[in-house]
């Protein structure tokens, strides 16, 4: 999907690059270098082989065509890489490459490196999104809009408060991702079964050295059968997808022909249809929903990969070796597409105001009930309003008229209540939200 | 969820009853009786013990309180039942109960019996739904409505055609369920590992006898490690849920305050909210969506239960013993809730007509393009319409006016095109749909 | 995953080719040609434009570089293709391309074409697998092996019967796939909202013409909002994955160092590890498990794409346009990997025999119980065996010795019972299975 | 599943009680009392109605039979409760119950209360599990066992290290749950659309008062359309399930008849089978796997409930109202079952030692390679070992003999290497693990 010319423009190109074959192999080689350096420092391998190893560990020196053939033959993804490295490094360095490590150590640590880079792109997009949404919230603090529950007009709110609501969830998820990246993607250098068998008691020091060199935290127990850390970060990506999907659905609905309160950015030349010339579809929002589902569906692959046989299990690591890059790319792409969607939104405040009138005042029924409650009690007021609302609906009356027919004094009271009076704490919450923005933003 | 007074009214009570403890135990006992009868017929157990066994096999004779305690102690769900049956049957019959069978044989065959009953309820509801939707299609064959793609008005259609579309999917799924029930839930009587070890070469004849007595098909290979048959039926239930969810979403949208083309049945006393007296929520449609998700989420439990260790694996059967009844009850409840939703629909044809005007004619742009295509070619016509539509949107003109400004003759042609002329094959397809109904309906 | 040199050898290359960009675009063009031919035949477009359209519709004539740029700009996957086709066809043909169709019609019909090809590859592999497994069943009809339930030795069986069990599930799934391919992937040519708006009452005849030309069935109602047919086939692929996963788990376990009853094909040069020279891993079986999970996780993307907004919804079709090819490629790859696994299996019959002795006779306890049942009743026999088995385990006795200590005559009877006597209907079922093979095989 | 006598013993009874109808309703009422108290404190409702409200808010005073009927009629789960409360409270208190709140506020806050209680049970079990596993790790620090990867013997390890590995994952998840419970389940008291409409700017103070009284944190933005907090905790439960499943699979495998290194607790009277008297199944481990899947399958219901229409959406809350209790009960039950499993484990150290010999020394091949590496280089050593291992396997030699045939001096070196020398940092990591235990344990 990342390579087809039909769909590749859906995805963030920098993220695709991070996880390209070339970059992946280079990340492996970077880990091998850091390993050799750390071991030389501890006197486990000769100091003088390090530069030869480092010199060999450049992906542009490998023969990728032969690698491809050899990997398929050996049915092992790394032994052919090692063989080329050994040839490049020459004797005696060849004998000290990959000392005491197992393939999965290299792969997992390289993944941690690449995931840091992907994470940075995701966070950058979310930080920009933060200011975009904070702006929307501020600008539309008082832009009246119908609040809706269960698909029906409920109470008045403002569009700024809706934008703040989106922001609230997005911030929490940005914080989750930030707080987990360090623990979730770590150096794991424990050898074939995670005991540091071939490095002995110096193993933890080697791992620490690798971590220091690569800027990564280190797993206390370097178990290959553990994947809970990574899964914890990846499930936070799933939360991001779900939040993005909520925003996208809101936009799709609010752009509906009948609603028309929001509109996606449009440019001349954008095509809605091969036959219907008039179409201005919310195509970014719909694409965003698609990306979110593509991510959401993949997250179980990460969690199913947690129960691993014994000390190591390629049925699980085959899957995570494939799906972690996909999730990372999808995460960046979702953050960016959400940013694009929100940055380009056209807000039709006039239409929001018009739509607020659609129920002929029924949207104010709770407000009226609360006002009447102070004299007759909440429960009696609710009954009166229930009857009035039914009549208003059946006879196509305004709610105030229906109330007046029942009880003229109540009608008078009701007539004074307007949406602006019934916004609760909305203004204050938006002001507080801005403050939050300043303190916790990127 | 089936027992809480808060939620049990969401579910079909007859379906809950089919899968009650009492009925489940009785189904087990019915299988034991059929087994004993079949074995006596073949001379494997004495003819004269059958009536004692049949007499014991009545769930009202069992002590459920003690069963509950003993099951927890033995950590086995059936040995305590056997012990009570043996006591009730007395000697020598006690020695011939459950001859050559294993617990899972009894459970699987009993499940097949109960699933047949559940299936009948599901199909009955779908058959009633078939006529309901066929009526809607017929009645509203010509009721004009905006067809929408990607959330935007696209072309005109009729509400009858939409109803026929719902029906089309539902019929296919009814047929899938009907065609799979027989193969999916069968007699499986092969003993501990599915070899008929304790019955020898007469095993297949015993299984056939049980099938004949219970009205069930028989598994050729009675393997306990096989669950693909059942999973095949259960995934068809998942299709039903997805189809029902589509209909529910359509209704929720079409009842939106801004759209108001459809409305769910409402009765005085139905409450939309504890505070907003006016609310008439599409609560049946929303509940239906919830039920669909509850079912959909459970279907993977069935498929994950297919890969079973070796010849038998309680980690899988524990799950299916629980989830098959839940899926069955949800299936019936979804079919019934969908029926309730569709039967009660109020159609606001006037509002459909009004909404069709919302784009000031842009909904006819493809129709106009096709008409102009015959003179200038499809591609040039598309370009002209694209420009006209953009201008109409920006200047709030009708599409015909925007075209006329560009090309007065084209404007004249455009002005003659009305939704009624551009319904394609809708009428004919609805007539054919009715015919289909008569031939394939229940 | 299909393109990285690290993983592409996991997948069937012919399947990847079927779904390459070039072949996908060609499939679109084939549909356009069939559409033009059908419309010319019905007099809807001039007969003399057909050859120009057909001449333009060759993917090697398109400029893929420009397409890629234009698709990203138009944010539409097909309008840029149309523009190139129009230029290639020249006037007047340009004006008659894609007459009355919408993009999704072309895509869905092209997908049907490609899916037929993928399906053929899957079925071919399953047919070869059928004979492989039938051979295994026949050859090992009498090869004794421990039958296991819940991870413990249960009763004796034969390896041939286990192979027949695998075959039984695989055959059913092959038949499901075969019976669904025709109905699931069909011509859908109803235009923008599935009403044949732009073709009028001749629409169904056009669709029939396209179907006849492409060898595809035709959807009665050509609704873009319907995806149940496709989902039905794709869930059958999920059943295939689950069955394959069961076989793979069986092999992984039976190759365990402690069990060693089966072994995967091994060739000199195959590497189990970069450090552990001795490793002969069941890497094909483990890869198969991975492939199965990659497929299984994607199937919900298909079913979540069933509930579509109104008459068309790109949030769903974006997903299915991506995931259907992935599922198709995974389906073929699973079938082939399963074939490779089963074809290469080395069967260690001697080790099966040795393992059968591990319980010192306890695996025969049911057999002994059934024999004793005829004199003392099933329930008393069960109690005696339960006590004897506990004692045998605690005192590390053979089961026969433990019985003899309790009851010497029972011990004598027990001593005569050997695995060969307690295979139930296994031999006969295998013979019947072969017969089945001949009648229903490819 | 929690009520059937067949399965209820699978689940923690205290957890079922926490979420019983009676306790759920009482939790609702506790929230109503805290709301009234907070509002009286702020002068929003009269001080003197509070005691009447508190007096009415006792679930034993409600008529549950009538509630059940009225809920089904009103199709609303809370209005009937309110009506009974109003009758019990009498005038004027009746008019001040539920002031400015909406049903979902009450439900969500009550859920937070019940979730705290469930969480406590889960954590208590995990704390006991922590000491159980720390004991196992300490006791078996030096108990040699084969380490396995991809189902094949790899290197030696100790059983204590395996137990420490289980503990490592479990601790992390306990910490995740502990760190999320506060933020995930909070007071949400913002009224119909989360704007505090009916409480105005005092709304946040009311929410704070409720939080203080109930011991809960408070949502800054009280949005009904937000569910990411809860989903974050629930996905951590999913991690618990996956970790538990890993442990369970390890036990099932290690209890396999062929392996027999571990054994579940067994008591006389526990039944493995209705027919096979000898069976000692790992039934607790298998049940644990089942529970884990039941939980895992439900977590998507929580995440799918995040994208909610607009300001409130019962299609989502219907689902979460049902599934959160189920997840909570499953979480406790999994923690307890895992505790039961680990507490009862019988460790067969002798069998672990015997199994370590199964490969006739091949399990030491990496150790030998590393030793030879220092003289000939890692890569040449690997080649020598690869050849020797192949020959050892084919000719059924010990690895040392195979090496000696190739190179007698290498053989001598190889002969000196024993598992005890190749445990890497295992001992030290276990000692450190104990230290960790003391510092971070409950």
PDB file of N, CA and C in Angstrom, chain B residues 305-345:
ATOM      1  N   UNK B 305     -11.019 -20.093  18.050  1.00  0.00           N
ATOM      2  CA  UNK B 305     -11.198 -21.413  18.651  1.00  0.00           C
ATOM      3  C   UNK B 305     -11.009 -22.532  17.648  1.00  0.00           C
ATOM      4  N   UNK B 306     -10.729 -22.185  16.416  1.00  0.00           N
ATOM      5  CA  UNK B 306     -10.492 -23.234  15.434  1.00  0.00           C
ATOM      6  C   UNK B 306      -9.134 -23.909  15.593  1.00  0.00           C
ATOM      7  N   UNK B 307      -8.052 -23.159  15.767  1.00  0.00           N
ATOM      8  CA  UNK B 307      -6.775 -23.863  15.946  1.00  0.00           C
ATOM      9  C   UNK B 307      -6.713 -24.479  17.338  1.00  0.00           C
ATOM     10  N   UNK B 308      -6.928 -25.767  17.415  1.00  0.00           N
ATOM     11  CA  UNK B 308      -6.977 -26.472  18.691  1.00  0.00           C
ATOM     12  C   UNK B 308      -5.791 -27.417  18.785  1.00  0.00           C
ATOM     13  N   UNK B 309      -5.224 -27.515  19.952  1.00  0.00           N
ATOM     14  CA  UNK B 309      -4.111 -28.427  20.155  1.00  0.00           C
ATOM     15  C   UNK B 309      -4.543 -29.862  19.876  1.00  0.00           C
ATOM     16  N   UNK B 310      -3.769 -30.567  19.060  1.00  0.00           N
ATOM     17  CA  UNK B 310      -3.893 -32.022  18.926  1.00  0.00           C
ATOM     18  C   UNK B 310      -5.346 -32.461  18.678  1.00  0.00           C
ATOM     19  N   UNK B 311      -5.801 -33.435  19.507  1.00  0.00           N
ATOM     20  CA  UNK B 311      -7.117 -34.027  19.271  1.00  0.00           C
ATOM     21  C   UNK B 311      -8.227 -33.399  20.114  1.00  0.00           C
ATOM     22  N   UNK B 312      -7.875 -32.446  20.967  1.00  0.00           N
ATOM     23  CA  UNK B 312      -8.910 -31.825  21.799  1.00  0.00           C
ATOM     24  C   UNK B 312      -8.259 -30.830  22.726  1.00  0.00           C
ATOM     25  N   UNK B 313      -8.980 -29.736  23.026  1.00  0.00           N
ATOM     26  CA  UNK B 313      -8.320 -28.612  23.681  1.00  0.00           C
ATOM     27  C   UNK B 313      -9.375 -27.778  24.406  1.00  0.00           C
ATOM     28  N   UNK B 314      -9.396 -27.895  25.718  1.00  0.00           N
ATOM     29  CA  UNK B 314     -10.456 -27.190  26.448  1.00  0.00           C
ATOM     30  C   UNK B 314     -10.249 -25.685  26.456  1.00  0.00           C
ATOM     31  N   UNK B 315      -9.033 -25.199  26.167  1.00  0.00           N
ATOM     32  CA  UNK B 315      -8.903 -23.740  26.113  1.00  0.00           C
ATOM     33  C   UNK B 315      -9.796 -23.189  25.010  1.00  0.00           C
ATOM     34  N   UNK B 316     -10.035 -23.987  23.973  1.00  0.00           N
ATOM     35  CA  UNK B 316     -10.938 -23.577  22.895  1.00  0.00           C
ATOM     36  C   UNK B 316     -12.397 -23.870  23.229  1.00  0.00           C
ATOM     37  N   UNK B 317     -12.657 -25.051  23.769  1.00  0.00           N
ATOM     38  CA  UNK B 317     -14.065 -25.408  23.970  1.00  0.00           C
ATOM     39  C   UNK B 317     -14.690 -24.663  25.145  1.00  0.00           C
ATOM     40  N   UNK B 318     -13.901 -24.312  26.151  1.00  0.00           N
ATOM     41  CA  UNK B 318     -14.433 -23.427  27.197  1.00  0.00           C
ATOM     42  C   UNK B 318     -15.026 -22.174  26.563  1.00  0.00           C
ATOM     43  N   UNK B 319     -14.278 -21.619  25.626  1.00  0.00           N
ATOM     44  CA  UNK B 319     -14.702 -20.373  24.992  1.00  0.00           C
ATOM     45  C   UNK B 319     -15.949 -20.595  24.152  1.00  0.00           C
ATOM     46  N   UNK B 320     -15.939 -21.647  23.343  1.00  0.00           N
ATOM     47  CA  UNK B 320     -17.096 -21.824  22.457  1.00  0.00           C
ATOM     48  C   UNK B 320     -18.336 -22.245  23.247  1.00  0.00           C
ATOM     49  N   UNK B 321     -18.142 -23.002  24.311  1.00  0.00           N
ATOM     50  CA  UNK B 321     -19.308 -23.356  25.122  1.00  0.00           C
ATOM     51  C   UNK B 321     -20.008 -22.100  25.651  1.00  0.00           C
ATOM     52  N   UNK B 322     -19.238 -21.054  25.899  1.00  0.00           N
ATOM     53  CA  UNK B 322     -19.817 -19.791  26.367  1.00  0.00           C
ATOM     54  C   UNK B 322     -20.321 -18.917  25.234  1.00  0.00           C
ATOM     55  N   UNK B 323     -19.556 -18.848  24.175  1.00  0.00           N
ATOM     56  CA  UNK B 323     -19.821 -17.795  23.205  1.00  0.00           C
ATOM     57  C   UNK B 323     -20.863 -18.206  22.174  1.00  0.00           C
ATOM     58  N   UNK B 324     -20.997 -19.479  21.907  1.00  0.00           N
ATOM     59  CA  UNK B 324     -21.999 -19.893  20.929  1.00  0.00           C
ATOM     60  C   UNK B 324     -23.401 -19.494  21.408  1.00  0.00           C
ATOM     61  N   UNK B 325     -23.754 -19.771  22.650  1.00  0.00           N
ATOM     62  CA  UNK B 325     -25.068 -19.293  23.115  1.00  0.00           C
ATOM     63  C   UNK B 325     -25.212 -17.773  23.027  1.00  0.00           C
ATOM     64  N   UNK B 326     -24.165 -17.051  23.378  1.00  0.00           N
ATOM     65  CA  UNK B 326     -24.260 -15.588  23.302  1.00  0.00           C
ATOM     66  C   UNK B 326     -24.483 -15.118  21.866  1.00  0.00           C
ATOM     67  N   UNK B 327     -23.757 -15.732  20.948  1.00  0.00           N
ATOM     68  CA  UNK B 327     -23.922 -15.356  19.535  1.00  0.00           C
ATOM     69  C   UNK B 327     -25.322 -15.697  19.043  1.00  0.00           C
ATOM     70  N   UNK B 328     -25.810 -16.849  19.482  1.00  0.00           N
ATOM     71  CA  UNK B 328     -27.141 -17.268  19.043  1.00  0.00           C
ATOM     72  C   UNK B 328     -28.197 -16.286  19.543  1.00  0.00           C
ATOM     73  N   UNK B 329     -28.095 -15.914  20.806  1.00  0.00           N
ATOM     74  CA  UNK B 329     -29.076 -14.978  21.378  1.00  0.00           C
ATOM     75  C   UNK B 329     -28.951 -13.615  20.703  1.00  0.00           C
ATOM     76  N   UNK B 330     -27.739 -13.177  20.487  1.00  0.00           N
ATOM     77  CA  UNK B 330     -27.546 -11.891  19.813  1.00  0.00           C
ATOM     78  C   UNK B 330     -28.085 -11.925  18.388  1.00  0.00           C
ATOM     79  N   UNK B 331     -27.909 -13.048  17.710  1.00  0.00           N
ATOM     80  CA  UNK B 331     -28.420 -13.170  16.342  1.00  0.00           C
ATOM     81  C   UNK B 331     -29.930 -12.983  16.298  1.00  0.00           C
ATOM     82  N   UNK B 332     -30.625 -13.692  17.156  1.00  0.00           N
ATOM     83  CA  UNK B 332     -32.088 -13.540  17.200  1.00  0.00           C
ATOM     84  C   UNK B 332     -32.456 -12.097  17.566  1.00  0.00           C
ATOM     85  N   UNK B 333     -31.755 -11.547  18.539  1.00  0.00           N
ATOM     86  CA  UNK B 333     -32.103 -10.205  19.018  1.00  0.00           C
ATOM     87  C   UNK B 333     -31.867  -9.152  17.938  1.00  0.00           C
ATOM     88  N   UNK B 334     -30.835  -9.335  17.172  1.00  0.00           N
ATOM     89  CA  UNK B 334     -30.572  -8.399  16.073  1.00  0.00           C
ATOM     90  C   UNK B 334     -31.656  -8.503  15.006  1.00  0.00           C
ATOM     91  N   UNK B 335     -32.011  -9.728  14.643  1.00  0.00           N
ATOM     92  CA  UNK B 335     -33.054  -9.903  13.619  1.00  0.00           C
ATOM     93  C   UNK B 335     -34.361  -9.262  14.089  1.00  0.00           C
ATOM     94  N   UNK B 336     -34.683  -9.460  15.350  1.00  0.00           N
ATOM     95  CA  UNK B 336     -35.941  -8.897  15.858  1.00  0.00           C
ATOM     96  C   UNK B 336     -35.893  -7.380  15.989  1.00  0.00           C
ATOM     97  N   UNK B 337     -34.760  -6.863  16.436  1.00  0.00           N
ATOM     98  CA  UNK B 337     -34.667  -5.412  16.606  1.00  0.00           C
ATOM     99  C   UNK B 337     -34.705  -4.729  15.252  1.00  0.00           C
ATOM    100  N   UNK B 338     -34.103  -5.363  14.277  1.00  0.00           N
ATOM    101  CA  UNK B 338     -34.131  -4.834  12.912  1.00  0.00           C
ATOM    102  C   UNK B 338     -35.568  -4.849  12.375  1.00  0.00           C
ATOM    103  N   UNK B 339     -36.260  -5.919  12.668  1.00  0.00           N
ATOM    104  CA  UNK B 339     -37.667  -6.009  12.260  1.00  0.00           C
ATOM    105  C   UNK B 339     -38.492  -4.913  12.919  1.00  0.00           C
ATOM    106  N   UNK B 340     -38.265  -4.733  14.221  1.00  0.00           N
ATOM    107  CA  UNK B 340     -39.001  -3.693  14.956  1.00  0.00           C
ATOM    108  C   UNK B 340     -38.696  -2.321  14.355  1.00  0.00           C
ATOM    109  N   UNK B 341     -37.437  -2.084  14.069  1.00  0.00           N
ATOM    110  CA  UNK B 341     -37.036  -0.788  13.517  1.00  0.00           C
ATOM    111  C   UNK B 341     -37.728  -0.530  12.189  1.00  0.00           C
ATOM    112  N   UNK B 342     -37.655  -1.519  11.296  1.00  0.00           N
ATOM    113  CA  UNK B 342     -38.181  -1.315   9.938  1.00  0.00           C
ATOM    114  C   UNK B 342     -39.701  -1.267   9.930  1.00  0.00           C
ATOM    115  N   UNK B 343     -40.322  -2.064  10.784  1.00  0.00           N
ATOM    116  CA  UNK B 343     -41.789  -2.083  10.816  1.00  0.00           C
ATOM    117  C   UNK B 343     -42.343  -0.749  11.303  1.00  0.00           C
ATOM    118  N   UNK B 344     -41.614  -0.089  12.172  1.00  0.00           N
ATOM    119  CA  UNK B 344     -42.153   1.121  12.774  1.00  0.00           C
ATOM    120  C   UNK B 344     -41.779   2.405  12.062  1.00  0.00           C
ATOM    121  N   UNK B 345     -41.010   2.294  10.998  1.00  0.00           N
ATOM    122  CA  UNK B 345     -40.498   3.507  10.343  1.00  0.00           C
ATOM    123  C   UNK B 345     -41.604   4.422   9.835  1.00  0.00           C
TER     124      UNK B 345
END
